[in-house]
mmCIF file of C-alpha atoms in Angstrom:
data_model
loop_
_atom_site.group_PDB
_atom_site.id
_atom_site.type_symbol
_atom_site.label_atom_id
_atom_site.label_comp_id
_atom_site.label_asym_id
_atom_site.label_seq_id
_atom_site.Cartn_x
_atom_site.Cartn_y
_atom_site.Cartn_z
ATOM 1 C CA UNK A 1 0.000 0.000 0.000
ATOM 2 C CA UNK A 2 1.825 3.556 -1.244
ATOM 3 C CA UNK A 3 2.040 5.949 1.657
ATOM 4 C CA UNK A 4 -1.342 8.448 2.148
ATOM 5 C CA UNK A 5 -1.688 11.100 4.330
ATOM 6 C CA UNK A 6 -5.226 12.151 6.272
ATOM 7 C CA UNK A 7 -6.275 15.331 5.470
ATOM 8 C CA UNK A 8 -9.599 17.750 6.812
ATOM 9 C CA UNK A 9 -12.179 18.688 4.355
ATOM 10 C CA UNK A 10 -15.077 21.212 4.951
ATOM 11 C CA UNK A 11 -13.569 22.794 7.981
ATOM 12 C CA UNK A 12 -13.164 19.053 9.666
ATOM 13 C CA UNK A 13 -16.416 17.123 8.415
ATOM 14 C CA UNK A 14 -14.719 15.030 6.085
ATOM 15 C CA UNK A 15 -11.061 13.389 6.709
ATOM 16 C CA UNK A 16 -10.054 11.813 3.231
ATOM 17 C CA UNK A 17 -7.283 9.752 3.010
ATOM 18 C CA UNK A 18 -5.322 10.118 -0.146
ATOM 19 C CA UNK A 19 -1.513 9.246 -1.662
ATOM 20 C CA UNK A 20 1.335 11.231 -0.612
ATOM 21 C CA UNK A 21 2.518 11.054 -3.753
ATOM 22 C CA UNK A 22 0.364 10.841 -7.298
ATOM 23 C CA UNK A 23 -2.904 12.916 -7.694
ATOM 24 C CA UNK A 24 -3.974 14.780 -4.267
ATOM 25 C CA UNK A 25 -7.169 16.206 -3.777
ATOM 26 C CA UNK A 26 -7.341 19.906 -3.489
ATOM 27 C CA UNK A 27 -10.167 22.886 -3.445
ATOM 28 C CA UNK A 28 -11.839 22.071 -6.832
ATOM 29 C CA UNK A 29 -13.659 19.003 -6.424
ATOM 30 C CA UNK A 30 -14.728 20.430 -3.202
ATOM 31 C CA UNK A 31 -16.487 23.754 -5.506
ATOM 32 C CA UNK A 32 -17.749 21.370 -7.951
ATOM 33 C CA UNK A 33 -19.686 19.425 -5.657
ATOM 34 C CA UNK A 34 -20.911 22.786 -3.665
ATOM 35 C CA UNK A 35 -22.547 23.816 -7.322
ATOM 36 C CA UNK A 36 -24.553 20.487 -7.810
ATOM 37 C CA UNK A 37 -28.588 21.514 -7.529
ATOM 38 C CA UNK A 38 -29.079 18.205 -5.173
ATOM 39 C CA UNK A 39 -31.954 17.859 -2.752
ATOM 40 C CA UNK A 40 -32.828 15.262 -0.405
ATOM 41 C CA UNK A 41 -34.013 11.770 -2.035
ATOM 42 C CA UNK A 42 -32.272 12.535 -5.635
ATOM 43 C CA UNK A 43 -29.592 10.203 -6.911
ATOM 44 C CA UNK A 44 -26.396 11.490 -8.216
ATOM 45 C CA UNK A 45 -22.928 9.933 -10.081
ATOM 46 C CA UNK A 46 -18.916 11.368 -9.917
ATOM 47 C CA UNK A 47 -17.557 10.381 -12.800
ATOM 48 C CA UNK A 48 -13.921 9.581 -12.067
ATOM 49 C CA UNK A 49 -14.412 10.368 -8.290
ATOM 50 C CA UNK A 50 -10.298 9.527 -7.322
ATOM 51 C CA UNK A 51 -10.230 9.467 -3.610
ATOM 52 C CA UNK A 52 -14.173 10.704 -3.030
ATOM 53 C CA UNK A 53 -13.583 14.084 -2.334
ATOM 54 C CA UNK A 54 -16.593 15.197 -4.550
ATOM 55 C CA UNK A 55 -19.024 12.309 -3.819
ATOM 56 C CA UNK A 56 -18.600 12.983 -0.193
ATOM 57 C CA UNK A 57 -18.888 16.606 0.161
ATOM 58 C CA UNK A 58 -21.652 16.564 -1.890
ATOM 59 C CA UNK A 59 -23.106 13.561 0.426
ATOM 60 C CA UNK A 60 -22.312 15.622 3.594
ATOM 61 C CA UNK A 61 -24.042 18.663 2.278
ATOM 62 C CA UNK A 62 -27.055 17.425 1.302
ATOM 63 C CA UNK A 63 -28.655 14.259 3.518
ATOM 64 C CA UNK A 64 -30.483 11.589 1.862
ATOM 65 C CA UNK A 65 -28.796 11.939 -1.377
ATOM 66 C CA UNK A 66 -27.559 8.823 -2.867
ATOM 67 C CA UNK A 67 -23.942 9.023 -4.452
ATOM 68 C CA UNK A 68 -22.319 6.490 -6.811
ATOM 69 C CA UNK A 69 -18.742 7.303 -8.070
ATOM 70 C CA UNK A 70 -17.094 5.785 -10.781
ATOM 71 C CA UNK A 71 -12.838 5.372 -10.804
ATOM 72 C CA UNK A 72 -10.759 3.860 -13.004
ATOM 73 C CA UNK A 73 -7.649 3.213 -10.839
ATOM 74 C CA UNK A 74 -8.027 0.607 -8.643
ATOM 75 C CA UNK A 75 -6.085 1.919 -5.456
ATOM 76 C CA UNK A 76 -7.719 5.202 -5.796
ATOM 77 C CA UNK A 77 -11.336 3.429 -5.811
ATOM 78 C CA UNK A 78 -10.319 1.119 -2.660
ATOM 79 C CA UNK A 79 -8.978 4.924 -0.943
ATOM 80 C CA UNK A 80 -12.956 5.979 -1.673
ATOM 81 C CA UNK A 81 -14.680 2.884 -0.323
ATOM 82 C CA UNK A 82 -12.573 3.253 3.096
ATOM 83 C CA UNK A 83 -13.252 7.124 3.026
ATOM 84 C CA UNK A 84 -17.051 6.749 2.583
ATOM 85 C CA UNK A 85 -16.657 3.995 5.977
ATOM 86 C CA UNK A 86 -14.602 6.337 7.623
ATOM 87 C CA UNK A 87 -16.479 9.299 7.434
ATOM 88 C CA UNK A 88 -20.042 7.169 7.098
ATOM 89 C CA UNK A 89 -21.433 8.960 4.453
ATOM 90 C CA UNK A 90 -23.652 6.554 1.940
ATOM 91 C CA UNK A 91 -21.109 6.471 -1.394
ATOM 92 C CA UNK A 92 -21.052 3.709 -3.381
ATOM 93 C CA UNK A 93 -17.809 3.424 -5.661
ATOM 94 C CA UNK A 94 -17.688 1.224 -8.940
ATOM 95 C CA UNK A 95 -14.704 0.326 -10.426
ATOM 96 C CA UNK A 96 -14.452 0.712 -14.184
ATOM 97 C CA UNK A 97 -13.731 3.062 -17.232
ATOM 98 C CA UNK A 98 -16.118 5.044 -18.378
ATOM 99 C CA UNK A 99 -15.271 4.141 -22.104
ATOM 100 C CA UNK A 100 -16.494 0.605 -21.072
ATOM 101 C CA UNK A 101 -19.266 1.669 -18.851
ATOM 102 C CA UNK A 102 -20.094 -0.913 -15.594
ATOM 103 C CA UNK A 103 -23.714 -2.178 -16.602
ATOM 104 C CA UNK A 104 -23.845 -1.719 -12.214
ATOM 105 C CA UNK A 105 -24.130 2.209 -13.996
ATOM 106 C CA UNK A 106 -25.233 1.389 -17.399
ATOM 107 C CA UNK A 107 -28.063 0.252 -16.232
ATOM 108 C CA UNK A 108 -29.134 3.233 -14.243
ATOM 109 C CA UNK A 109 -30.004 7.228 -14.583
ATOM 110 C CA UNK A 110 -29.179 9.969 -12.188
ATOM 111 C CA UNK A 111 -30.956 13.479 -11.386
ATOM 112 C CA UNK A 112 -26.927 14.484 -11.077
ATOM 113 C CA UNK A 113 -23.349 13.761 -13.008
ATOM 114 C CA UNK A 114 -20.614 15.398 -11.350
ATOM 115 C CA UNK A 115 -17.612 15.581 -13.282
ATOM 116 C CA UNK A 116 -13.906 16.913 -12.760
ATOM 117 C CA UNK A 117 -12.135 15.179 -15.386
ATOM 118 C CA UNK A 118 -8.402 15.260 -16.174
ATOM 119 C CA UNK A 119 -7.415 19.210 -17.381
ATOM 120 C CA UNK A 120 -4.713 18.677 -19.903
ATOM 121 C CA UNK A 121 -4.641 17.860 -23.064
ATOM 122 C CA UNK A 122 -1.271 16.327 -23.516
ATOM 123 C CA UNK A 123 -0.390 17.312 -27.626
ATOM 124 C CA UNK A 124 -0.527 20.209 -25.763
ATOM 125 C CA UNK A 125 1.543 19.514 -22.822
ATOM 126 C CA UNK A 126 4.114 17.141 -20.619
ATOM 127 C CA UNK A 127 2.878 14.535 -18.771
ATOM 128 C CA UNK A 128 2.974 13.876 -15.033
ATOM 129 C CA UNK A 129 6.059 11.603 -13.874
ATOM 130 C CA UNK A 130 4.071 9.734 -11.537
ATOM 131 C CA UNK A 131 1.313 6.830 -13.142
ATOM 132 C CA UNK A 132 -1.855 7.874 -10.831
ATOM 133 C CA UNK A 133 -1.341 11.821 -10.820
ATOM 134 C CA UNK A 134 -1.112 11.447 -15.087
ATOM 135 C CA UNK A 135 -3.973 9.517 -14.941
ATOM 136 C CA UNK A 136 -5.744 12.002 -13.004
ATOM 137 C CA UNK A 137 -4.502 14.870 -14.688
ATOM 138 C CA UNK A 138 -3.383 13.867 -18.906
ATOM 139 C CA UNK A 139 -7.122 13.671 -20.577
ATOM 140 C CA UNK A 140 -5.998 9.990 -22.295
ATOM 141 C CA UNK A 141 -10.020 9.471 -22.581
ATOM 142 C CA UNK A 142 -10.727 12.465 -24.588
ATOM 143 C CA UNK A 143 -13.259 15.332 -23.449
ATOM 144 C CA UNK A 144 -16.066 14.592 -25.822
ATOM 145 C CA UNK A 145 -16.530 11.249 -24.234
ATOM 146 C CA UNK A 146 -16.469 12.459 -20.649
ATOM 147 C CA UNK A 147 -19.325 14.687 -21.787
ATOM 148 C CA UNK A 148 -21.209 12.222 -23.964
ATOM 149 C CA UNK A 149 -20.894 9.908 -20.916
ATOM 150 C CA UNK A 150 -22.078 11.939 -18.536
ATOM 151 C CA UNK A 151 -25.037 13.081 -20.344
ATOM 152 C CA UNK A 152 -26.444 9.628 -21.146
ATOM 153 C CA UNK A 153 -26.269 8.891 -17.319
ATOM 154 C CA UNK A 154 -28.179 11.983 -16.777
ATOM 155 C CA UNK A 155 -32.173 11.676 -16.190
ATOM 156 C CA UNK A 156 -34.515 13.671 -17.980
ATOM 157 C CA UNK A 157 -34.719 16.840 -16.491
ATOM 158 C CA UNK A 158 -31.124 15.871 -14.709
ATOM 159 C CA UNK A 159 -28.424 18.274 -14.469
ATOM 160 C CA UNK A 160 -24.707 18.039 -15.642
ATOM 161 C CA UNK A 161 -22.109 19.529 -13.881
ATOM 162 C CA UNK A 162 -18.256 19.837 -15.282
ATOM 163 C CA UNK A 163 -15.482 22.034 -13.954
ATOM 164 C CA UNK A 164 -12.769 22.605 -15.739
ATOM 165 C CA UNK A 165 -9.791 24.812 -16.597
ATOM 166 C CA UNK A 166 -10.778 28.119 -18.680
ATOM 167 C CA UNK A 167 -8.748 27.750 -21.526
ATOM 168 C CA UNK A 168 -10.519 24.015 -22.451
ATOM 169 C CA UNK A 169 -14.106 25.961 -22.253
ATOM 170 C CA UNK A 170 -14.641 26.139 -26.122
ATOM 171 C CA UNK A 171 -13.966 22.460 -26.319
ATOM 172 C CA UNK A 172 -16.316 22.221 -23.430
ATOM 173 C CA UNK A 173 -19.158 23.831 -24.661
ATOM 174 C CA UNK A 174 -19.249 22.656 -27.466
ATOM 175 C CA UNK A 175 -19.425 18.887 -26.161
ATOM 176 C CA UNK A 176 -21.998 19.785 -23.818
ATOM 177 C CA UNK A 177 -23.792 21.922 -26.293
ATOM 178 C CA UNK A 178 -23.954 18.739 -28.766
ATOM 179 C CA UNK A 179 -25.882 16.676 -25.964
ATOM 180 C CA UNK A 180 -27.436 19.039 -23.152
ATOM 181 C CA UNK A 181 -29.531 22.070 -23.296
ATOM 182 C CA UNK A 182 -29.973 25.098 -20.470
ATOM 183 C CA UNK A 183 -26.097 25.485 -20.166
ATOM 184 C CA UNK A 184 -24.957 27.800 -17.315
ATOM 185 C CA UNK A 185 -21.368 29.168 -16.801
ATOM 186 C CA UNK A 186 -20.181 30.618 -13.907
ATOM 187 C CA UNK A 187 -15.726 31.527 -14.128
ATOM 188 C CA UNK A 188 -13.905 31.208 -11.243
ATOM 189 C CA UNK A 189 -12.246 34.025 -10.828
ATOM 190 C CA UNK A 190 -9.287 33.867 -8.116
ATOM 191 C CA UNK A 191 -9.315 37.728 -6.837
ATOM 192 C CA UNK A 192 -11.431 40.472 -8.150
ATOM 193 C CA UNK A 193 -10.020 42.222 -11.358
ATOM 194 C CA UNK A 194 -8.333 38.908 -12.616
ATOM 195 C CA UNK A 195 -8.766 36.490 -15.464
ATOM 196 C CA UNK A 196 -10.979 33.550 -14.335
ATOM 197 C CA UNK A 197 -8.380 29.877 -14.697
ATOM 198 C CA UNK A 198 -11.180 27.951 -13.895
ATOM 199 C CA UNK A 199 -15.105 27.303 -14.658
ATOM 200 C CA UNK A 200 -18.461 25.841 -13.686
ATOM 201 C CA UNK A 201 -20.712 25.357 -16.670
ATOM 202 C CA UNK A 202 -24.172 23.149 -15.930
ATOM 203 C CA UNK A 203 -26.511 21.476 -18.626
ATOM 204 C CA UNK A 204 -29.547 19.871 -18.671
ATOM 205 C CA UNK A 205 -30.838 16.548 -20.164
ATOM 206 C CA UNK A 206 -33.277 17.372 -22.760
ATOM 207 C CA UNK A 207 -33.306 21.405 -21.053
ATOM 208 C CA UNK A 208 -34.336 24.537 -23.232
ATOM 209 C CA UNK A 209 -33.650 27.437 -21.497
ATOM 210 C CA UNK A 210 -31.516 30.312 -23.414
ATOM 211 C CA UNK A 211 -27.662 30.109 -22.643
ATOM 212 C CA UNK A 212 -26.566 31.822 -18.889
ATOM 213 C CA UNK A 213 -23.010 33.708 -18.651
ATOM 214 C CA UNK A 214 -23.141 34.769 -14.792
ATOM 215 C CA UNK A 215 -20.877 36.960 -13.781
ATOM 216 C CA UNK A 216 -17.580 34.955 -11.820
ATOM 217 C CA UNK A 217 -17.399 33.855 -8.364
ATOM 218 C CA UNK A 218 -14.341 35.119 -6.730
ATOM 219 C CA UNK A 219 -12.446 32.646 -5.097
ATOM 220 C CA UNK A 220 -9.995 35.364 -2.590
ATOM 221 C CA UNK A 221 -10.427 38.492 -1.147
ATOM 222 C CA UNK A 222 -7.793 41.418 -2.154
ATOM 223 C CA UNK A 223 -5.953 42.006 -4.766
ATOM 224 C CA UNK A 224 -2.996 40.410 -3.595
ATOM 225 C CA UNK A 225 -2.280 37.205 -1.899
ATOM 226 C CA UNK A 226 -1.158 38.147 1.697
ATOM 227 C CA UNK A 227 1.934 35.901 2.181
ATOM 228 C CA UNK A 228 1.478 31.773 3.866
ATOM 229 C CA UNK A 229 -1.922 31.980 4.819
ATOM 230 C CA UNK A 230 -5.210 31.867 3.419
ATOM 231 C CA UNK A 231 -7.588 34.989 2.287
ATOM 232 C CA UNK A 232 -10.809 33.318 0.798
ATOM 233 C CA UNK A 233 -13.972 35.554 0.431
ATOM 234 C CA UNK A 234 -16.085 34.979 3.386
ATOM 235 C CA UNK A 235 -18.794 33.267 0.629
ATOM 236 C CA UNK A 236 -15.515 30.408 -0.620
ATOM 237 C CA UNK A 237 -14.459 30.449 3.079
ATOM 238 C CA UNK A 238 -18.473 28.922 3.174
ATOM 239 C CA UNK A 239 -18.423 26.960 0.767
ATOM 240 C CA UNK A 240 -15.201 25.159 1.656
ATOM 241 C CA UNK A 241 -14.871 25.498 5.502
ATOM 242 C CA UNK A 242 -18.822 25.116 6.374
ATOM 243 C CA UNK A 243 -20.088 22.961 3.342
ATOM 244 C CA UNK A 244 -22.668 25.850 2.238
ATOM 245 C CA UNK A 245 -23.797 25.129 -1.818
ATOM 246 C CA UNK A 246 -21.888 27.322 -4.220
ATOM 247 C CA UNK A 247 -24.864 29.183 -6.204
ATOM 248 C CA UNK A 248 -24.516 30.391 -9.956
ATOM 249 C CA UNK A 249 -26.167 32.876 -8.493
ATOM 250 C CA UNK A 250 -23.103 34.057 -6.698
ATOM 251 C CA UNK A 251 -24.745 32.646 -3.312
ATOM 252 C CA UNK A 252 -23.495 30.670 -0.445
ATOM 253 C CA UNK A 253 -26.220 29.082 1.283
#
């Protein structure tokens, strides 16, 4: 077994157990489940869920929900099942690729798809030296069929949610665009004034509503970072430290 560390998620609610070295959890799985439209009794899927950061916030945040993640890599999948024990949250974690897609999953339809899939496009960039962080991280499954995945999973009526880095958004939408309707993007923005690196953009299955550009979520407070601590807006320092829901709207709640 390779070496993990325990760290705290949502200000102590969640301690997730993950690799010291490969791919290690950090603040955006933690936004993208915040932004999933979940309520009590609804069903919803992480696609590629690593460790369970995603699932699991999103199960702590909103009771009753039943969560079912999806990971390819094995070690990271057994790291989820013990994480979901450990922190008894109801997550159920299926091993398999999504280009081969478990019947277990197949078979069923969700009112949610979370999805943070790997960011980098490697004809465009190096890969990572270590197997599971490349994995994680060098899109070897290519966008269009995280998105065409995710959608059929989806439920009538069920949403779609992807984050992803800014500069991949035209691929993006246009995937989603080709199989969802309704689309909503909300940039992340890290400090007021500055270029957004990272996005939020929703669809629904079989949705009609016009296309939504909301104006970004800012992720820190001043203009410049303030030396080895943290500075989140007070609405992120919510959303991360308390496990409020990350609105389009530009709400914590």
């Amino acid at each position: 077994m390779a070496e993990t560390t325990q760290n705290a998620f949502l200000g102590g609610r969640l301690t997730i157990t993950q690799p010291v070295q490969g791919y290690r959890a950090g603040v955006d799985p933690v936004l993208l489940a915040a932004s999933v439209p979940a309520r009590q009794g609804e069903t919803a899927l992480d696609l590629g869920c690593g460790v369970g950061v995603a699932g699991l916030c999103l199960a702590a945040r909103v009771p009753g929900v039943a969560v079912t993640g999806l990971e390819l890599q094995p070690d990271y999948a057994a790291l989820a099942r013990a994480n979901a024990t450990a922190n008894g949250l109801p997550f159920e974690v299926i091993e398999g690729d999504l280009a081969a897609m478990p019947e277990a999953i197949k078979s069923r339809r969700f009112d949610h798809v979370l999805v943070n899939p790997p960011y980098f496009d490697r004809k465009a960039s190096r890969p990572a030296q270590h197997k599971g962080r490349e994995t994680a991280m060098g899109e070897a499954t290519p966008l269009a069929l995280w998105v065409e995945m995710a959608a059929r999973r989806a439920a009538p009526g069920g949403s779609v949610t992807f984050i992803h880095r800014a500069e991949r958004l035209p691929d993006l939408l246009g995937h989603m665009a080709a199989h969802l309707g309704s689309l909503e993007l909300l940039p992340l923005a890290p400090r007021r004034g500055r270029e957004a690196r990272l996005c939020l953009l929703r669809g629904r299955k079989e949705g009609r509503a016009n296309f939504r550009l909301h104006a970004p979520w800012i992720l820190h407070a001043g203009d410049e970072h303030p030396g080895d601590r943290e500075n989140y807006t007070d609405a992120t320092a919510c959303v991360l430290r308390s496990g409020a829901s990350l609105g389009f709207d530009g709400q914590a709640r």
